[in-house]
PDB file of C-alpha atoms in Angstrom:
ATOM      1  CA  MET A   1      -6.962  15.839   5.420  1.00 76.00           C
ATOM      2  CA  HIS A   2      -9.914  17.892   6.631  1.00 86.00           C
ATOM      3  CA  ALA A   3      -9.434  16.606  10.185  1.00 90.00           C
ATOM      4  CA  ALA A   4      -5.681  17.206  10.055  1.00 91.00           C
ATOM      5  CA  LEU A   5      -6.105  20.848   9.086  1.00 93.00           C
ATOM      6  CA  TRP A   6      -9.034  21.410  11.461  1.00 94.00           C
ATOM      7  CA  SER A   7      -6.877  20.256  14.379  1.00 94.00           C
ATOM      8  CA  ARG A   8      -4.162  22.749  13.446  1.00 93.00           C
ATOM      9  CA  LEU A   9      -5.845  25.879  12.101  1.00 93.00           C
ATOM     10  CA  VAL A  10      -8.170  28.213  13.962  1.00 93.00           C
ATOM     11  CA  GLY A  11     -11.248  28.998  11.896  1.00 93.00           C
ATOM     12  CA  PHE A  12     -10.501  26.406   9.216  1.00 93.00           C
ATOM     13  CA  GLU A  13     -13.442  25.668   6.921  1.00 91.00           C
ATOM     14  CA  ARG A  14     -13.841  22.743   4.554  1.00 88.00           C
ATOM     15  CA  SER A  15     -14.365  25.192   1.720  1.00 89.00           C
ATOM     16  CA  ASP A  16     -10.868  26.575   2.334  1.00 91.00           C
ATOM     17  CA  LEU A  17      -9.307  23.288   1.276  1.00 90.00           C
ATOM     18  CA  GLU A  18     -11.751  22.759  -1.561  1.00 88.00           C
ATOM     19  CA  ALA A  19     -10.964  26.189  -3.001  1.00 91.00           C
ATOM     20  CA  ALA A  20      -7.218  25.660  -2.661  1.00 92.00           C
ATOM     21  CA  VAL A  21      -7.139  22.358  -4.533  1.00 91.00           C
ATOM     22  CA  ALA A  22      -9.621  23.510  -7.168  1.00 90.00           C
ATOM     23  CA  GLY A  23      -7.577  26.664  -7.705  1.00 94.00           C
ATOM     24  CA  ARG A  24      -4.345  24.655  -8.001  1.00 95.00           C
ATOM     25  CA  THR A  25      -2.686  26.405  -5.082  1.00 96.00           C
ATOM     26  CA  LEU A  26      -2.428  23.005  -3.379  1.00 95.00           C
ATOM     27  CA  VAL A  27      -1.506  19.800  -5.205  1.00 95.00           C
ATOM     28  CA  ARG A  28      -1.267  16.163  -4.198  1.00 94.00           C
ATOM     29  CA  GLY A  29       1.132  13.486  -5.373  1.00 94.00           C
ATOM     30  CA  PRO A  30       3.882  11.058  -4.310  1.00 95.00           C
ATOM     31  CA  LEU A  31       6.604  12.898  -2.400  1.00 97.00           C
ATOM     32  CA  LEU A  32       8.193  12.331   1.007  1.00 96.00           C
ATOM     33  CA  ARG A  33       9.004   8.676   1.744  1.00 94.00           C
ATOM     34  CA  GLY A  34       7.279   7.848  -1.517  1.00 91.00           C
ATOM     35  CA  THR A  35       3.868   8.481   0.044  1.00 91.00           C
ATOM     36  CA  GLN A  36       1.102  10.862  -1.004  1.00 90.00           C
ATOM     37  CA  HIS A  37       1.321  14.417   0.300  1.00 93.00           C
ATOM     38  CA  LEU A  38      -0.670  17.597  -0.210  1.00 93.00           C
ATOM     39  CA  VAL A  39       1.689  20.558  -0.682  1.00 96.00           C
ATOM     40  CA  ALA A  40       1.707  24.147  -1.855  1.00 97.00           C
ATOM     41  CA  ALA A  41       1.876  24.396  -5.626  1.00 98.00           C
ATOM     42  CA  THR A  42       4.762  26.839  -5.253  1.00 98.00           C
ATOM     43  CA  ASP A  43       6.773  24.200  -3.370  1.00 98.00           C
ATOM     44  CA  TYR A  44       6.123  21.233  -5.634  1.00 98.00           C
ATOM     45  CA  PRO A  45       8.548  22.241  -8.455  1.00 98.00           C
ATOM     46  CA  TRP A  46      11.583  22.106  -6.138  1.00 99.00           C
ATOM     47  CA  LEU A  47      10.323  19.491  -3.695  1.00 99.00           C
ATOM     48  CA  ARG A  48       9.563  16.791  -6.268  1.00 98.00           C
ATOM     49  CA  PRO A  49      13.105  16.828  -7.764  1.00 98.00           C
ATOM     50  CA  THR A  50      14.552  16.906  -4.239  1.00 99.00           C
ATOM     51  CA  VAL A  51      12.858  13.646  -3.258  1.00 98.00           C
ATOM     52  CA  ALA A  52      13.297  12.057  -6.699  1.00 98.00           C
ATOM     53  CA  PRO A  53      15.980   9.644  -5.365  1.00 97.00           C
ATOM     54  CA  VAL A  54      13.447   8.308  -2.857  1.00 97.00           C
ATOM     55  CA  LEU A  55      10.827   7.741  -5.539  1.00 97.00           C
ATOM     56  CA  GLU A  56      13.305   6.183  -7.959  1.00 96.00           C
ATOM     57  CA  ARG A  57      14.420   3.804  -5.203  1.00 96.00           C
ATOM     58  CA  LEU A  58      10.778   2.932  -4.625  1.00 96.00           C
ATOM     59  CA  ALA A  59      10.351   2.144  -8.325  1.00 95.00           C
ATOM     60  CA  ARG A  60      13.184  -0.395  -8.020  1.00 95.00           C
ATOM     61  CA  SER A  61      11.585  -2.181  -5.058  1.00 95.00           C
ATOM     62  CA  PRO A  62      10.400  -5.805  -5.457  1.00 95.00           C
ATOM     63  CA  TYR A  63       6.727  -4.846  -5.846  1.00 93.00           C
ATOM     64  CA  TYR A  64       7.523  -2.908  -9.017  1.00 95.00           C
ATOM     65  CA  ALA A  65      10.502  -4.951 -10.172  1.00 94.00           C
ATOM     66  CA  ARG A  66       8.366  -8.026 -10.829  1.00 92.00           C
ATOM     67  CA  GLU A  67       6.515  -6.091 -13.539  1.00 95.00           C
ATOM     68  CA  THR A  68       9.266  -3.765 -14.751  1.00 95.00           C
ATOM     69  CA  ALA A  69      12.000  -6.424 -15.079  1.00 94.00           C
ATOM     70  CA  GLY A  70      13.779  -6.004 -18.393  1.00 95.00           C
ATOM     71  CA  LEU A  71      12.165  -2.644 -19.126  1.00 96.00           C
ATOM     72  CA  ASP A  72      14.052   0.619 -19.418  1.00 96.00           C
ATOM     73  CA  PRO A  73      12.556   3.131 -16.929  1.00 96.00           C
ATOM     74  CA  ASP A  74      12.896   5.843 -19.562  1.00 96.00           C
ATOM     75  CA  ALA A  75      10.829   3.721 -21.943  1.00 97.00           C
ATOM     76  CA  ILE A  76       8.081   3.383 -19.322  1.00 97.00           C
ATOM     77  CA  VAL A  77       8.039   7.142 -18.807  1.00 97.00           C
ATOM     78  CA  ALA A  78       8.028   7.755 -22.567  1.00 97.00           C
ATOM     79  CA  ALA A  79       5.097   5.389 -23.062  1.00 97.00           C
ATOM     80  CA  ALA A  80       3.203   7.104 -20.262  1.00 97.00           C
ATOM     81  CA  GLY A  81       4.024  10.466 -21.818  1.00 95.00           C
ATOM     82  CA  GLU A  82       2.012   9.474 -24.884  1.00 95.00           C
ATOM     83  CA  VAL A  83      -1.044   9.355 -22.617  1.00 94.00           C
ATOM     84  CA  LEU A  84      -0.296  11.967 -19.971  1.00 95.00           C
ATOM     85  CA  GLY A  85      -0.557  15.659 -20.714  1.00 88.00           C
ATOM     86  CA  ALA A  86      -2.385  18.768 -19.620  1.00 89.00           C
ATOM     87  CA  ASP A  87      -5.643  16.846 -19.144  1.00 93.00           C
ATOM     88  CA  PRO A  88      -6.097  14.353 -16.296  1.00 94.00           C
ATOM     89  CA  VAL A  89      -6.035  10.652 -17.172  1.00 95.00           C
ATOM     90  CA  ARG A  90      -7.611   7.969 -15.003  1.00 94.00           C
ATOM     91  CA  ARG A  91      -5.123   5.592 -13.467  1.00 93.00           C
ATOM     92  CA  ARG A  92      -7.009   2.657 -14.941  1.00 93.00           C
ATOM     93  CA  ASP A  93      -6.765   4.195 -18.425  1.00 96.00           C
ATOM     94  CA  LEU A  94      -3.043   4.777 -18.015  1.00 96.00           C
ATOM     95  CA  ALA A  95      -2.707   1.187 -16.825  1.00 96.00           C
ATOM     96  CA  ALA A  96      -4.604  -0.083 -19.868  1.00 97.00           C
ATOM     97  CA  ALA A  97      -2.332   1.862 -22.210  1.00 97.00           C
ATOM     98  CA  LEU A  98       0.780   0.434 -20.570  1.00 97.00           C
ATOM     99  CA  THR A  99      -0.603  -3.114 -20.649  1.00 96.00           C
ATOM    100  CA  SER A 100      -1.293  -2.641 -24.354  1.00 96.00           C
ATOM    101  CA  ARG A 101       2.320  -1.566 -24.817  1.00 96.00           C
ATOM    102  CA  TRP A 102       3.670  -4.484 -22.770  1.00 97.00           C
ATOM    103  CA  PRO A 103       1.155  -7.359 -22.837  1.00 96.00           C
ATOM    104  CA  GLY A 104       1.335  -9.799 -19.968  1.00 94.00           C
ATOM    105  CA  ARG A 105       2.446  -7.213 -17.424  1.00 96.00           C
ATOM    106  CA  ARG A 106       0.213  -5.727 -14.742  1.00 96.00           C
ATOM    107  CA  GLY A 107      -0.674  -2.286 -16.004  1.00 95.00           C
ATOM    108  CA  ALA A 108      -1.713  -1.019 -12.564  1.00 94.00           C
ATOM    109  CA  VAL A 109       1.799  -1.650 -11.251  1.00 96.00           C
ATOM    110  CA  LEU A 110       3.380  -0.027 -14.297  1.00 97.00           C
ATOM    111  CA  ALA A 111       1.107   2.994 -13.850  1.00 96.00           C
ATOM    112  CA  ALA A 112       2.119   3.249 -10.205  1.00 95.00           C
ATOM    113  CA  ALA A 113       5.758   3.087 -11.261  1.00 97.00           C
ATOM    114  CA  VAL A 114       5.139   6.016 -13.590  1.00 97.00           C
ATOM    115  CA  GLU A 115       4.062   8.131 -10.607  1.00 96.00           C
ATOM    116  CA  ALA A 116       7.398   7.331  -8.981  1.00 97.00           C
ATOM    117  CA  LEU A 117       9.493   7.909 -12.088  1.00 97.00           C
ATOM    118  CA  THR A 118       8.077  11.193 -13.379  1.00 97.00           C
ATOM    119  CA  PRO A 119       6.369  14.213 -11.761  1.00 98.00           C
ATOM    120  CA  VAL A 120       2.595  13.788 -11.757  1.00 97.00           C
ATOM    121  CA  VAL A 121      -0.117  15.185  -9.509  1.00 96.00           C
ATOM    122  CA  HIS A 122      -3.670  14.062  -8.856  1.00 93.00           C
ATOM    123  CA  ASP A 123      -6.738  15.666 -10.362  1.00 92.00           C
ATOM    124  CA  PRO A 124      -8.603  17.244  -7.410  1.00 86.00           C
ATOM    125  CA  ALA A 125     -11.926  16.257  -8.942  1.00 82.00           C
ATOM    126  CA  THR A 126     -11.028  12.619  -8.258  1.00 78.00           C
ATOM    127  CA  SER A 127      -8.527  12.731  -5.417  1.00 63.00           C
ATOM    128  CA  ALA A 128      -9.277  15.557  -3.016  1.00 51.00           C
ATOM    129  CA  PHE A 129     -12.116  14.155  -0.986  1.00 49.00           C
ATOM    130  CA  GLY A 130     -14.444  11.146  -0.870  1.00 43.00           C
ATOM    131  CA  SER A 131     -13.142   9.340  -3.929  1.00 41.00           C
ATOM    132  CA  TRP A 132      -9.599   9.724  -2.629  1.00 40.00           C
ATOM    133  CA  TRP A 133      -9.901   6.221  -1.242  1.00 44.00           C
ATOM    134  CA  SER A 134     -10.921   4.684  -4.575  1.00 50.00           C
ATOM    135  CA  ARG A 135      -7.455   4.372  -5.983  1.00 53.00           C
ATOM    136  CA  ARG A 136      -8.409   3.106  -9.422  1.00 53.00           C
ATOM    137  CA  ASP A 137     -10.651   6.123  -9.992  1.00 78.00           C
ATOM    138  CA  ILE A 138      -7.937   8.683  -9.280  1.00 88.00           C
ATOM    139  CA  ALA A 139      -6.839  10.661 -12.315  1.00 93.00           C
ATOM    140  CA  VAL A 140      -3.266  11.856 -12.757  1.00 94.00           C
ATOM    141  CA  VAL A 141      -1.829  14.657 -14.818  1.00 96.00           C
ATOM    142  CA  ASP A 142       1.618  15.863 -15.815  1.00 97.00           C
ATOM    143  CA  ALA A 143       2.751  18.128 -12.976  1.00 97.00           C
ATOM    144  CA  ALA A 144       4.457  20.780 -15.089  1.00 97.00           C
ATOM    145  CA  ALA A 145       1.431  21.083 -17.357  1.00 96.00           C
ATOM    146  CA  TRP A 146      -0.977  21.280 -14.415  1.00 96.00           C
ATOM    147  CA  LEU A 147       1.075  23.903 -12.590  1.00 97.00           C
ATOM    148  CA  GLY A 148       2.048  25.875 -15.665  1.00 96.00           C
ATOM    149  CA  ARG A 149       5.697  25.853 -14.659  1.00 96.00           C
ATOM    150  CA  PRO A 150       8.617  23.425 -15.035  1.00 98.00           C
ATOM    151  CA  MET A 151      10.351  21.512 -12.292  1.00 98.00           C
ATOM    152  CA  THR A 152      13.387  23.281 -10.827  1.00 98.00           C
ATOM    153  CA  GLU A 153      16.663  22.161  -9.274  1.00 98.00           C
ATOM    154  CA  PRO A 154      16.635  20.023  -6.112  1.00 98.00           C
ATOM    155  CA  ASP A 155      17.060  21.951  -2.854  1.00 98.00           C
ATOM    156  CA  VAL A 156      17.943  19.567  -0.045  1.00 98.00           C
ATOM    157  CA  ARG A 157      18.922  22.403   2.292  1.00 98.00           C
ATOM    158  CA  GLU A 158      15.522  24.019   1.942  1.00 98.00           C
ATOM    159  CA  LEU A 159      13.889  20.690   2.719  1.00 98.00           C
ATOM    160  CA  VAL A 160      15.989  20.445   5.900  1.00 98.00           C
ATOM    161  CA  ARG A 161      14.902  23.969   6.883  1.00 98.00           C
ATOM    162  CA  ARG A 162      11.239  23.171   6.255  1.00 98.00           C
ATOM    163  CA  TYR A 163      11.508  19.970   8.258  1.00 98.00           C
ATOM    164  CA  LEU A 164      13.085  21.727  11.240  1.00 98.00           C
ATOM    165  CA  ALA A 165      10.493  24.504  11.082  1.00 96.00           C
ATOM    166  CA  ALA A 166       7.842  21.841  11.643  1.00 95.00           C
ATOM    167  CA  PHE A 167       9.600  19.227  13.781  1.00 95.00           C
ATOM    168  CA  GLY A 168      12.753  20.718  15.293  1.00 94.00           C
ATOM    169  CA  PRO A 169      14.724  20.209  17.406  1.00 95.00           C
ATOM    170  CA  ALA A 170      15.630  16.988  15.615  1.00 95.00           C
ATOM    171  CA  GLY A 171      18.599  14.900  14.594  1.00 96.00           C
ATOM    172  CA  VAL A 172      19.889  13.984  11.166  1.00 97.00           C
ATOM    173  CA  MET A 173      18.324  10.534  11.396  1.00 97.00           C
ATOM    174  CA  ASP A 174      14.961  12.158  12.073  1.00 97.00           C
ATOM    175  CA  VAL A 175      15.217  14.202   8.875  1.00 98.00           C
ATOM    176  CA  GLN A 176      16.146  11.091   6.935  1.00 98.00           C
ATOM    177  CA  ALA A 177      13.325   9.020   8.419  1.00 96.00           C
ATOM    178  CA  PHE A 178      10.733  11.662   7.564  1.00 96.00           C
ATOM    179  CA  THR A 179      11.905  12.503   4.053  1.00 97.00           C
ATOM    180  CA  GLY A 180      13.201   9.103   2.953  1.00 96.00           C
ATOM    181  CA  LEU A 181      16.470  10.705   1.831  1.00 97.00           C
ATOM    182  CA  THR A 182      19.801   9.261   2.965  1.00 97.00           C
ATOM    183  CA  ARG A 183      23.339  10.562   3.597  1.00 97.00           C
ATOM    184  CA  LEU A 184      22.151  13.907   4.888  1.00 98.00           C
ATOM    185  CA  ARG A 185      24.772  14.278   7.621  1.00 97.00           C
ATOM    186  CA  PRO A 186      27.197  16.205   5.341  1.00 98.00           C
ATOM    187  CA  VAL A 187      24.317  18.417   4.190  1.00 98.00           C
ATOM    188  CA  VAL A 188      23.317  19.309   7.748  1.00 97.00           C
ATOM    189  CA  ALA A 189      26.961  19.787   8.746  1.00 95.00           C
ATOM    190  CA  GLY A 190      27.315  22.250   5.889  1.00 96.00           C
ATOM    191  CA  MET A 191      24.419  24.258   7.336  1.00 96.00           C
ATOM    192  CA  ALA A 192      26.097  24.689  10.738  1.00 91.00           C
ATOM    193  CA  ASP A 193      26.305  28.466  10.368  1.00 94.00           C
ATOM    194  CA  GLU A 194      22.521  28.788   9.974  1.00 95.00           C
ATOM    195  CA  LEU A 195      21.302  26.222  12.504  1.00 97.00           C
ATOM    196  CA  ARG A 196      21.195  26.065  16.276  1.00 95.00           C
ATOM    197  CA  VAL A 197      22.749  22.973  17.849  1.00 94.00           C
ATOM    198  CA  LEU A 198      21.184  21.519  20.987  1.00 93.00           C
ATOM    199  CA  ARG A 199      21.595  18.385  23.075  1.00 92.00           C
ATOM    200  CA  GLY A 200      18.768  15.981  23.770  1.00 88.00           C
ATOM    201  CA  PRO A 201      18.146  14.298  27.135  1.00 85.00           C
ATOM    202  CA  ASP A 202      20.408  11.439  26.037  1.00 87.00           C
ATOM    203  CA  GLY A 203      23.144  13.771  24.822  1.00 90.00           C
ATOM    204  CA  ALA A 204      22.282  13.322  21.148  1.00 90.00           C
ATOM    205  CA  GLU A 205      23.026  16.259  18.852  1.00 94.00           C
ATOM    206  CA  LEU A 206      19.863  18.010  17.705  1.00 96.00           C
ATOM    207  CA  TYR A 207      19.354  20.846  15.244  1.00 97.00           C
ATOM    208  CA  ASP A 208      16.832  23.641  15.012  1.00 96.00           C
ATOM    209  CA  LEU A 209      16.293  26.962  13.300  1.00 97.00           C
ATOM    210  CA  PRO A 210      18.030  29.814  15.129  1.00 95.00           C
ATOM    211  CA  ASP A 211      14.855  31.771  15.885  1.00 92.00           C
ATOM    212  CA  ALA A 212      12.697  28.772  16.842  1.00 90.00           C
ATOM    213  CA  GLY A 213      11.374  28.904  20.374  1.00 85.00           C
ATOM    214  CA  LEU A 214      11.133  25.986  22.783  1.00 84.00           C
ATOM    215  CA  ALA A 215       7.898  25.417  24.646  1.00 82.00           C
ATOM    216  CA  ASP A 216       8.054  25.090  28.417  1.00 83.00           C
ATOM    217  CA  GLU A 217       7.790  21.425  29.345  1.00 81.00           C
ATOM    218  CA  ASP A 218       5.083  22.318  31.877  1.00 83.00           C
ATOM    219  CA  GLU A 219       2.943  24.197  29.350  1.00 87.00           C
ATOM    220  CA  PRO A 220      -0.590  22.738  29.215  1.00 88.00           C
ATOM    221  CA  VAL A 221      -1.329  20.854  26.003  1.00 91.00           C
ATOM    222  CA  PRO A 222      -4.943  20.574  24.796  1.00 94.00           C
ATOM    223  CA  VAL A 223      -6.514  17.363  23.549  1.00 97.00           C
ATOM    224  CA  ARG A 224      -6.054  16.953  19.809  1.00 97.00           C
ATOM    225  CA  PHE A 225      -7.588  14.538  17.318  1.00 97.00           C
ATOM    226  CA  VAL A 226      -4.882  13.565  14.826  1.00 95.00           C
ATOM    227  CA  ALA A 227      -5.697  12.178  11.389  1.00 94.00           C
ATOM    228  CA  ALA A 228      -4.632   8.800  10.033  1.00 94.00           C
ATOM    229  CA  PHE A 229      -1.108   8.837   8.596  1.00 93.00           C
ATOM    230  CA  ASP A 230      -0.559  12.218  10.236  1.00 94.00           C
ATOM    231  CA  ASN A 231       2.945  13.641  10.022  1.00 93.00           C
ATOM    232  CA  ALA A 232       2.797  14.564  13.702  1.00 93.00           C
ATOM    233  CA  VAL A 233       3.106  10.847  14.460  1.00 94.00           C
ATOM    234  CA  LEU A 234       5.553  10.120  11.631  1.00 93.00           C
ATOM    235  CA  GLY A 235       7.782  13.167  12.048  1.00 94.00           C
ATOM    236  CA  HIS A 236      10.728  11.547  13.839  1.00 94.00           C
ATOM    237  CA  ARG A 237      12.730   8.361  13.711  1.00 93.00           C
ATOM    238  CA  ASP A 238      12.128   7.877  17.432  1.00 91.00           C
ATOM    239  CA  ARG A 239       8.373   8.179  17.566  1.00 93.00           C
ATOM    240  CA  THR A 240       8.183   7.626  21.308  1.00 92.00           C
ATOM    241  CA  ARG A 241       8.326  11.395  21.749  1.00 90.00           C
ATOM    242  CA  ILE A 242       4.651  11.322  20.761  1.00 95.00           C
ATOM    243  CA  LEU A 243       3.709   7.626  20.428  1.00 97.00           C
ATOM    244  CA  PRO A 244       4.436   5.499  23.519  1.00 97.00           C
ATOM    245  CA  GLU A 245       6.059   2.204  22.592  1.00 96.00           C
ATOM    246  CA  ALA A 246       3.279   0.331  24.377  1.00 97.00           C
ATOM    247  CA  HIS A 247       0.784   1.724  21.844  1.00 97.00           C
ATOM    248  CA  ARG A 248       2.876   1.404  18.693  1.00 96.00           C
ATOM    249  CA  THR A 249       1.355  -1.792  17.308  1.00 96.00           C
ATOM    250  CA  ALA A 250      -2.179  -0.570  18.023  1.00 96.00           C
ATOM    251  CA  VAL A 251      -1.520   2.578  15.990  1.00 97.00           C
ATOM    252  CA  MET A 252       0.740   0.959  13.381  1.00 96.00           C
ATOM    253  CA  PRO A 253      -0.571  -2.602  13.022  1.00 94.00           C
ATOM    254  CA  GLY A 254       1.300  -3.292   9.810  1.00 90.00           C
ATOM    255  CA  TYR A 255       0.661  -3.124   6.062  1.00 83.00           C
ATOM    256  CA  SER A 256       1.780   0.542   6.174  1.00 83.00           C
ATOM    257  CA  MET A 257      -1.342   1.491   8.164  1.00 91.00           C
ATOM    258  CA  VAL A 258      -1.242   4.378  10.651  1.00 94.00           C
ATOM    259  CA  HIS A 259      -4.511   4.848  12.533  1.00 96.00           C
ATOM    260  CA  ALA A 260      -6.012   8.201  13.492  1.00 96.00           C
ATOM    261  CA  THR A 261      -5.121   9.030  17.092  1.00 98.00           C
ATOM    262  CA  VAL A 262      -6.076  11.212  20.033  1.00 98.00           C
ATOM    263  CA  LEU A 263      -3.320  13.154  21.789  1.00 97.00           C
ATOM    264  CA  VAL A 264      -3.672  13.739  25.521  1.00 97.00           C
ATOM    265  CA  ASP A 265      -0.964  15.925  27.078  1.00 94.00           C
ATOM    266  CA  GLY A 266       0.915  15.652  23.794  1.00 94.00           C
ATOM    267  CA  PHE A 267       1.039  11.843  23.646  1.00 96.00           C
ATOM    268  CA  VAL A 268      -1.082   9.261  21.855  1.00 98.00           C
ATOM    269  CA  ALA A 269      -3.645   7.921  24.325  1.00 97.00           C
ATOM    270  CA  ALA A 270      -6.387   6.616  22.013  1.00 97.00           C
ATOM    271  CA  THR A 271      -7.332   5.955  18.433  1.00 97.00           C
ATOM    272  CA  TRP A 272     -10.471   7.247  16.762  1.00 97.00           C
ATOM    273  CA  MET A 273     -12.542   6.418  13.723  1.00 94.00           C
ATOM    274  CA  ILE A 274     -15.840   7.211  12.093  1.00 93.00           C
ATOM    275  CA  GLU A 275     -18.414   4.577  13.046  1.00 92.00           C
ATOM    276  CA  ASP A 276     -22.176   4.596  12.432  1.00 91.00           C
ATOM    277  CA  GLY A 277     -22.267   8.239  11.444  1.00 93.00           C
ATOM    278  CA  THR A 278     -20.307   9.564  14.407  1.00 94.00           C
ATOM    279  CA  ILE A 279     -16.843   9.446  15.991  1.00 96.00           C
ATOM    280  CA  ALA A 280     -15.829   6.538  18.211  1.00 96.00           C
ATOM    281  CA  VAL A 281     -12.817   6.923  20.496  1.00 96.00           C
ATOM    282  CA  HIS A 282     -10.934   3.736  21.379  1.00 96.00           C
ATOM    283  CA  PRO A 283      -8.719   4.338  24.451  1.00 96.00           C
ATOM    284  CA  LEU A 284      -5.271   2.763  24.589  1.00 96.00           C
ATOM    285  CA  GLU A 285      -4.923   3.629  28.275  1.00 96.00           C
ATOM    286  CA  PRO A 286      -7.145   5.116  30.995  1.00 94.00           C
ATOM    287  CA  LEU A 287      -8.029   8.660  29.923  1.00 94.00           C
ATOM    288  CA  PRO A 288      -7.504  11.277  32.655  1.00 91.00           C
ATOM    289  CA  ASP A 289     -10.342  13.480  31.413  1.00 92.00           C
ATOM    290  CA  VAL A 290     -12.808  11.588  29.251  1.00 94.00           C
ATOM    291  CA  ASP A 291     -15.159  14.569  29.079  1.00 95.00           C
ATOM    292  CA  GLU A 292     -12.471  16.763  27.503  1.00 96.00           C
ATOM    293  CA  VAL A 293     -11.737  14.087  24.898  1.00 97.00           C
ATOM    294  CA  LEU A 294     -15.413  13.617  24.056  1.00 96.00           C
ATOM    295  CA  ALA A 295     -15.980  17.372  23.852  1.00 97.00           C
ATOM    296  CA  GLU A 296     -13.170  17.745  21.333  1.00 97.00           C
ATOM    297  CA  GLY A 297     -14.515  14.742  19.446  1.00 96.00           C
ATOM    298  CA  ALA A 298     -17.954  16.338  19.323  1.00 97.00           C
ATOM    299  CA  ARG A 299     -16.485  19.522  17.848  1.00 96.00           C
ATOM    300  CA  LEU A 300     -14.693  17.497  15.182  1.00 96.00           C
ATOM    301  CA  ALA A 301     -17.839  15.482  14.458  1.00 95.00           C
ATOM    302  CA  ALA A 302     -19.822  18.674  13.942  1.00 95.00           C
ATOM    303  CA  PHE A 303     -17.145  19.955  11.575  1.00 94.00           C
ATOM    304  CA  LEU A 304     -17.307  16.715   9.579  1.00 92.00           C
ATOM    305  CA  ASP A 305     -21.123  16.811   9.465  1.00 92.00           C
ATOM    306  CA  LEU A 306     -21.379  13.762  11.720  1.00 93.00           C
ATOM    307  CA  ASP A 307     -23.637  13.203  14.721  1.00 94.00           C
ATOM    308  CA  ALA A 308     -21.896  15.205  17.454  1.00 93.00           C
ATOM    309  CA  ASP A 309     -24.346  14.057  20.133  1.00 92.00           C
ATOM    310  CA  ARG A 310     -23.325  10.396  19.893  1.00 91.00           C
ATOM    311  CA  VAL A 311     -19.535  10.720  20.129  1.00 91.00           C
ATOM    312  CA  GLY A 312     -18.391   8.132  22.641  1.00 90.00           C
ATOM    313  CA  THR A 313     -15.701   5.682  23.674  1.00 87.00           C
ATOM    314  CA  GLY A 314     -15.545   2.196  22.218  1.00 74.00           C
ATOM    315  CA  THR A 315     -13.610  -0.913  23.117  1.00 65.00           C
ATOM    316  CA  ARG A 316     -10.209  -0.240  24.616  1.00 55.00           C
ATOM    317  CA  ARG A 317      -7.341  -1.260  22.373  1.00 56.00           C
ATOM    318  CA  GLY A 318      -3.768  -2.242  23.107  1.00 53.00           C
TER     319      GLY A 318
END
């Protein structure tokens, strides 16, 4: 998350994010596509109910169904509610409570189902930074209690507007792929009076906000280091507008993994990772200006308190 914001915001400091999550102006939890997202606390109360159908569908998937078979989802939520409250609860403790309630079932799966079935957010003390990757140590808390406000009504139209503000011009299928919601064509059609309609190179109908500008196709694009699972890569159904098909399996090798990437002229040209205390760039194709890539990598390494002097290229992938 630090790298994602650093690549987007001029003057971004790590303390900015730390202060925002500690002050509860940013919260993290399962949202779009059923995956974890960090969002403004003011947006969570309408966004979580809006994507509830996606999360409920996830809770019915085979991974969960093996453990929840025969259980009423409301009963699972009620049992979790006896543990969850205004104070964060470790996932492993929630899992233990649910296993005690239903012996013989995997409590970790039941606890994960709870996060899909009812609004919860993650305690920043356990989920904002280093321990984010230790899933069993993450603590969860009732979202309404944490935010001090209840959930509100779903607002699918606002979600469409927010999506287009970030990723437009885009088609209906793009919105659906990014959000996980389905049957949005009537929703977008009902917004015709507030959206601009364009045509893509293939004649496909695309939508955008009326005051959104279009960059000149010849405008120079700087090198950017993009974080793992970054929405820039996942923002459209057709990801070839940023991720060449030839590189897709190198960036998305399976098991829901999306590697961190390097954009050159707006397209993925390499992956990157932290190795031996510095940043290693793994080209997917010949890089036109290696020095520019390494210079940007050195700036990111310095920001992340890594060894900026040893940033280099590793084995070519793809």
